[in-house]
Amino acid sequence: MWHLRLWDVQDVAVFLSITLYMCHLAGAISIHSPQRSLTRSVQEDVFFSVDVASSGIPTIQWTFMSGAVSRTIGTWQPGVSTNITEDYSSRVQPYDNGSMGLSDLRLQDAGYYVVTVTEAAGSSKDAGFVLKVNEVLYEDLQYLSVSALALACLAGLLMLAMWLLDKAYRRIVAWRRRRKMPENDVTELQPLDRCQSEPRHENTPEAAQS
Ligand SMILES: *[C@@H]1O[C@H](CO)[C@@H](O)[C@H](O)[C@H]1NC(C)=O
Ligand SMILES: *[C@@H]1O[C@H](CO)[C@@H](O)[C@H](O)[C@H]1NC(C)=O
């Protein structure tokens, strides 16, 4: 009878410790996230949505990794304390469920984001996210096409101006020639003619000859 009881107690203890161990292995912490891979454009916002469950108040830490760079974005304990790194303080929004909002994205923000959840007991779990940041290409294209259009307009205007100038010049030349010719005809023998240079005198007899 005693023997049997002892076994019972031992069984229960073993069962309990195994259960506890399994629980520990599986982690009392759970991180649920609907989406692990995100793509955004420059200047947009991104929301890393997670729902953290743990026993007690967890410590949530977000880390950014890209190539050789690894830096802490922020650490917070829901309802207790929040510590966001200075570089990110204006752009990061921490949430109690572990989520993090990052606004005004830059190209350098592309990379891996890891959330690490740590329990008071010391166990921790983490989850990674991939963020792609695209350049706003259509704006560049728009800018390019607008500049091309402006340049084309400018070139067109210049050509028009040159054509007009050329036309005006020809007209002025023609007008001056026309204004001079009757003068020459009428005032050929006037005193003004005498003041003019030698070729004029030579021309007159030649014209008379021909
Ligand atoms: C975490 O909380 C935020 C804000 O309350 C909510 O928008 C988001 O959906 C939550 N995330 C999950 C995975 O439940
Ligand atoms: C906030 O975190 C930084 C580094 O992550 C640390 O140097 C600083 O002491 C922390 N500040 C507080 C108030 O915990």
CSV table of C-alpha atoms and ligand atoms in Angstrom, one decimal:
chain,number,residue,atom,x,y,z
A,1,MET,CA,0.0,0.0,0.0
A,2,TRP,CA,2.7,2.5,1.0
A,3,HIS,CA,4.8,1.3,-1.9
A,4,LEU,CA,2.0,2.1,-4.3
A,5,ARG,CA,1.4,5.5,-2.8
A,6,LEU,CA,5.1,6.4,-3.1
A,7,TRP,CA,5.0,5.5,-6.7
A,8,ASP,CA,2.0,7.7,-7.1
A,9,VAL,CA,3.7,10.7,-5.7
A,10,GLN,CA,6.8,10.0,-7.8
A,11,ASP,CA,4.7,9.6,-10.9
A,12,VAL,CA,2.9,12.9,-10.2
A,13,ALA,CA,6.2,14.6,-9.6
A,14,VAL,CA,7.8,13.2,-12.7
A,15,PHE,CA,4.7,14.1,-14.7
A,16,LEU,CA,4.7,17.6,-13.3
A,17,SER,CA,8.3,18.2,-13.9
A,18,ILE,CA,8.1,16.9,-17.5
A,19,THR,CA,5.1,19.1,-18.1
A,20,LEU,CA,7.0,22.1,-16.7
A,21,TYR,CA,10.0,21.2,-18.8
A,22,MET,CA,7.9,20.9,-21.9
A,23,CYS,CA,6.3,24.2,-21.1
A,24,HIS,CA,9.7,25.8,-20.7
A,25,LEU,CA,11.0,24.3,-24.0
A,26,ALA,CA,7.9,25.3,-25.9
A,27,GLY,CA,8.3,28.7,-24.1
A,28,ALA,CA,5.6,30.3,-22.2
A,29,ILE,CA,6.2,33.2,-24.6
A,30,SER,CA,4.4,33.2,-27.8
A,31,ILE,CA,4.8,35.7,-30.6
A,32,HIS,CA,2.1,35.8,-33.1
A,33,SER,CA,2.6,37.9,-36.2
A,34,PRO,CA,0.4,37.9,-39.3
A,35,GLN,CA,3.1,39.1,-41.7
A,36,ARG,CA,6.8,38.7,-41.6
A,37,SER,CA,7.8,40.2,-44.9
A,38,LEU,CA,6.9,43.7,-45.8
A,39,THR,CA,7.5,46.1,-48.7
A,40,ARG,CA,7.1,49.8,-48.5
A,41,SER,CA,8.2,52.9,-50.3
A,42,VAL,CA,10.4,55.7,-49.1
A,43,GLN,CA,8.5,58.1,-46.8
A,44,GLU,CA,5.8,55.7,-46.1
A,45,ASP,CA,5.1,54.1,-42.7
A,46,VAL,CA,5.4,50.5,-41.7
A,47,PHE,CA,3.7,48.6,-38.9
A,48,PHE,CA,5.4,45.5,-37.6
A,49,SER,CA,2.4,43.8,-36.1
A,50,VAL,CA,2.9,41.2,-33.4
A,51,ASP,CA,1.0,39.9,-30.5
A,52,VAL,CA,3.2,38.8,-27.6
A,53,ALA,CA,1.9,36.5,-24.9
A,54,SER,CA,3.9,35.6,-21.8
A,55,SER,CA,3.7,35.0,-18.2
A,56,GLY,CA,4.2,38.2,-16.4
A,57,ILE,CA,5.3,41.5,-18.0
A,58,PRO,CA,7.7,40.8,-20.9
A,59,THR,CA,10.5,43.0,-22.0
A,60,ILE,CA,10.2,43.7,-25.7
A,61,GLN,CA,13.3,44.7,-27.6
A,62,TRP,CA,13.4,45.6,-31.3
A,63,THR,CA,16.7,45.3,-33.2
A,64,PHE,CA,17.6,46.4,-36.7
A,65,MET,CA,20.1,44.4,-38.8
A,66,SER,CA,21.4,45.1,-42.2
A,67,GLY,CA,24.7,43.7,-43.4
A,68,ALA,CA,27.2,44.3,-40.7
A,69,VAL,CA,25.0,46.8,-38.9
A,70,SER,CA,23.0,45.8,-35.9
A,71,ARG,CA,21.5,48.4,-33.6
A,72,THR,CA,18.9,48.5,-30.9
A,73,ILE,CA,15.8,50.4,-31.9
A,74,GLY,CA,14.1,50.4,-28.5
A,75,THR,CA,13.2,48.4,-25.5
A,76,TRP,CA,10.0,48.5,-23.5
A,77,GLN,CA,7.9,46.8,-20.9
A,78,PRO,CA,4.2,47.4,-21.5
A,79,GLY,CA,2.9,49.7,-18.9
A,80,VAL,CA,6.2,50.0,-17.1
A,81,SER,CA,8.9,51.7,-19.1
A,82,THR,CA,9.8,52.6,-22.7
A,83,ASN,CA,13.3,53.3,-24.0
A,84,ILE,CA,13.6,54.2,-27.6
A,85,THR,CA,17.0,54.9,-29.1
A,86,GLU,CA,17.6,58.6,-29.8
A,87,ASP,CA,18.0,58.0,-33.6
A,88,TYR,CA,14.5,56.5,-33.7
A,89,SER,CA,12.7,58.4,-31.0
A,90,SER,CA,10.8,60.6,-33.5
A,91,ARG,CA,9.9,57.8,-35.9
A,92,VAL,CA,9.1,54.8,-33.7
A,93,GLN,CA,5.8,54.1,-32.0
A,94,PRO,CA,5.8,51.2,-29.4
A,95,TYR,CA,2.7,49.2,-28.7
A,96,ASP,CA,1.8,47.1,-25.6
A,97,ASN,CA,1.3,43.9,-27.7
A,98,GLY,CA,4.9,44.2,-28.9
A,99,SER,CA,4.1,45.8,-32.2
A,100,MET,CA,6.2,48.6,-33.5
A,101,GLY,CA,5.3,51.4,-35.9
A,102,LEU,CA,8.1,53.0,-37.9
A,103,SER,CA,7.3,56.1,-39.9
A,104,ASP,CA,8.9,58.2,-42.6
A,105,LEU,CA,10.9,55.3,-44.1
A,106,ARG,CA,14.2,55.8,-45.7
A,107,LEU,CA,16.2,53.5,-48.0
A,108,GLN,CA,18.6,52.7,-45.2
A,109,ASP,CA,15.7,51.3,-43.2
A,110,ALA,CA,15.6,48.2,-45.4
A,111,GLY,CA,16.8,45.1,-43.7
A,112,TYR,CA,15.9,42.7,-40.9
A,113,TYR,CA,13.9,43.6,-37.8
A,114,VAL,CA,14.0,41.3,-34.8
A,115,VAL,CA,11.8,41.4,-31.9
A,116,THR,CA,13.1,39.7,-28.8
A,117,VAL,CA,10.7,39.0,-25.9
A,118,THR,CA,12.2,38.3,-22.6
A,119,GLU,CA,10.4,37.1,-19.5
A,120,ALA,CA,11.4,38.1,-16.0
A,121,ALA,CA,12.5,34.4,-15.4
A,122,GLY,CA,15.1,34.9,-18.2
A,123,SER,CA,13.7,32.8,-21.0
A,124,SER,CA,13.3,34.6,-24.3
A,125,LYS,CA,12.0,34.2,-27.8
A,126,ASP,CA,12.4,36.2,-30.9
A,127,ALA,CA,10.8,36.7,-34.3
A,128,GLY,CA,12.3,38.3,-37.4
A,129,PHE,CA,10.8,40.5,-40.1
A,130,VAL,CA,12.1,41.5,-43.5
A,131,LEU,CA,11.5,45.0,-44.7
A,132,LYS,CA,12.1,46.1,-48.2
A,133,VAL,CA,12.1,49.8,-49.0
A,134,ASN,CA,11.5,50.9,-52.6
A,135,GLU,CA,12.5,54.1,-54.1
A,136,VAL,CA,9.6,56.2,-55.4
A,137,LEU,CA,10.4,55.5,-59.0
A,138,TYR,CA,7.3,57.0,-60.6
A,139,GLU,CA,8.1,60.4,-59.0
A,140,ASP,CA,11.6,60.2,-60.5
A,141,LEU,CA,10.1,59.4,-63.9
A,142,GLN,CA,7.6,62.2,-63.5
A,143,TYR,CA,10.4,64.5,-62.6
A,144,LEU,CA,12.5,63.4,-65.6
A,145,SER,CA,9.6,63.7,-68.1
A,146,VAL,CA,8.8,67.1,-66.8
A,147,SER,CA,12.4,68.3,-67.1
A,148,ALA,CA,12.6,66.8,-70.6
A,149,LEU,CA,9.4,68.6,-71.5
A,150,ALA,CA,10.7,71.9,-70.1
A,151,LEU,CA,14.0,71.5,-72.0
A,152,ALA,CA,12.1,70.7,-75.2
A,153,CYS,CA,9.9,73.8,-74.7
A,154,LEU,CA,13.0,75.9,-74.0
A,155,ALA,CA,14.7,74.6,-77.2
A,156,GLY,CA,11.5,75.2,-79.2
A,157,LEU,CA,11.3,78.8,-77.8
A,158,LEU,CA,15.0,79.4,-78.6
A,159,MET,CA,14.5,78.1,-82.2
A,160,LEU,CA,11.4,80.3,-82.6
A,161,ALA,CA,13.2,83.3,-81.2
A,162,MET,CA,16.2,82.7,-83.5
A,163,TRP,CA,13.9,82.3,-86.5
A,164,LEU,CA,12.0,85.5,-85.6
A,165,LEU,CA,15.3,87.4,-85.0
A,166,ASP,CA,16.6,86.1,-88.4
A,167,LYS,CA,13.4,87.2,-90.0
A,168,ALA,CA,13.5,90.6,-88.3
A,169,TYR,CA,17.1,91.1,-89.3
A,170,ARG,CA,16.4,90.3,-92.9
A,171,ARG,CA,13.4,92.7,-92.9
A,172,ILE,CA,15.5,95.4,-91.3
A,173,VAL,CA,18.2,94.9,-93.9
A,174,ALA,CA,15.7,94.9,-96.7
A,175,TRP,CA,14.0,97.9,-95.3
A,176,ARG,CA,17.3,99.8,-94.9
A,177,ARG,CA,18.2,98.9,-98.4
A,178,ARG,CA,14.9,100.1,-99.7
A,179,ARG,CA,15.2,103.3,-97.7
A,180,LYS,CA,18.7,103.9,-99.1
A,181,MET,CA,17.9,103.2,-102.7
A,182,PRO,CA,15.3,105.9,-103.4
A,183,GLU,CA,17.5,108.3,-101.4
A,184,ASN,CA,20.3,107.5,-103.8
A,185,ASP,CA,18.0,108.0,-106.8
A,186,VAL,CA,16.6,111.3,-105.6
A,187,THR,CA,19.6,112.8,-103.9
A,188,GLU,CA,22.2,111.6,-106.3
A,189,LEU,CA,23.3,115.1,-107.2
A,190,GLN,CA,22.7,116.8,-103.9
A,191,PRO,CA,25.5,118.2,-101.7
A,192,LEU,CA,25.3,115.1,-99.4
A,193,ASP,CA,26.6,113.0,-102.2
A,194,ARG,CA,29.7,115.0,-102.6
A,195,CYS,CA,30.7,114.3,-99.0
A,196,GLN,CA,30.7,110.6,-99.8
A,197,SER,CA,33.8,108.6,-100.6
A,198,GLU,CA,35.6,108.1,-103.9
A,199,PRO,CA,33.9,104.8,-105.1
A,200,ARG,CA,30.6,106.7,-105.4
A,201,HIS,CA,32.2,109.0,-108.0
A,202,GLU,CA,33.6,106.0,-109.8
A,203,ASN,CA,30.3,104.3,-109.7
A,204,THR,CA,28.4,107.1,-111.3
A,205,PRO,CA,30.2,107.2,-114.5
A,206,GLU,CA,30.2,103.4,-114.7
A,207,ALA,CA,26.4,103.4,-114.2
A,208,ALA,CA,26.2,106.0,-116.8
A,209,GLN,CA,28.3,104.0,-119.2
A,210,SER,CA,26.2,100.8,-118.8
B,1,LIG,C1,-1.2,44.9,-31.8
B,1,LIG,O1,-1.9,46.1,-31.3
B,1,LIG,C2,-2.1,47.1,-32.4
B,1,LIG,C3,-2.7,48.3,-31.7
B,1,LIG,O2,-3.5,48.1,-30.7
B,1,LIG,C4,-3.1,46.5,-33.4
B,1,LIG,O3,-3.3,47.4,-34.4
B,1,LIG,C5,-2.4,45.2,-34.0
B,1,LIG,O4,-3.3,44.6,-34.8
B,1,LIG,C6,-2.1,44.2,-32.8
B,1,LIG,N1,-1.4,43.1,-33.4
B,1,LIG,C7,-1.8,41.9,-33.4
B,1,LIG,C8,-1.0,40.8,-34.1
B,1,LIG,O5,-2.8,41.6,-32.8
B,2,LIG,C1,18.0,53.1,-23.0
B,2,LIG,O1,18.8,52.2,-23.8
B,2,LIG,C2,20.1,52.6,-24.1
B,2,LIG,C3,20.7,51.6,-25.0
B,2,LIG,O2,19.8,50.8,-25.6
B,2,LIG,C4,20.9,52.7,-22.7
B,2,LIG,O3,22.2,53.1,-23.0
B,2,LIG,C5,20.2,53.6,-21.8
B,2,LIG,O4,20.8,53.6,-20.5
B,2,LIG,C6,18.7,53.3,-21.6
B,2,LIG,N1,18.0,54.3,-20.8
B,2,LIG,C7,17.2,54.0,-19.9
B,2,LIG,C8,16.5,55.1,-19.2
B,2,LIG,O5,17.0,52.8,-19.6
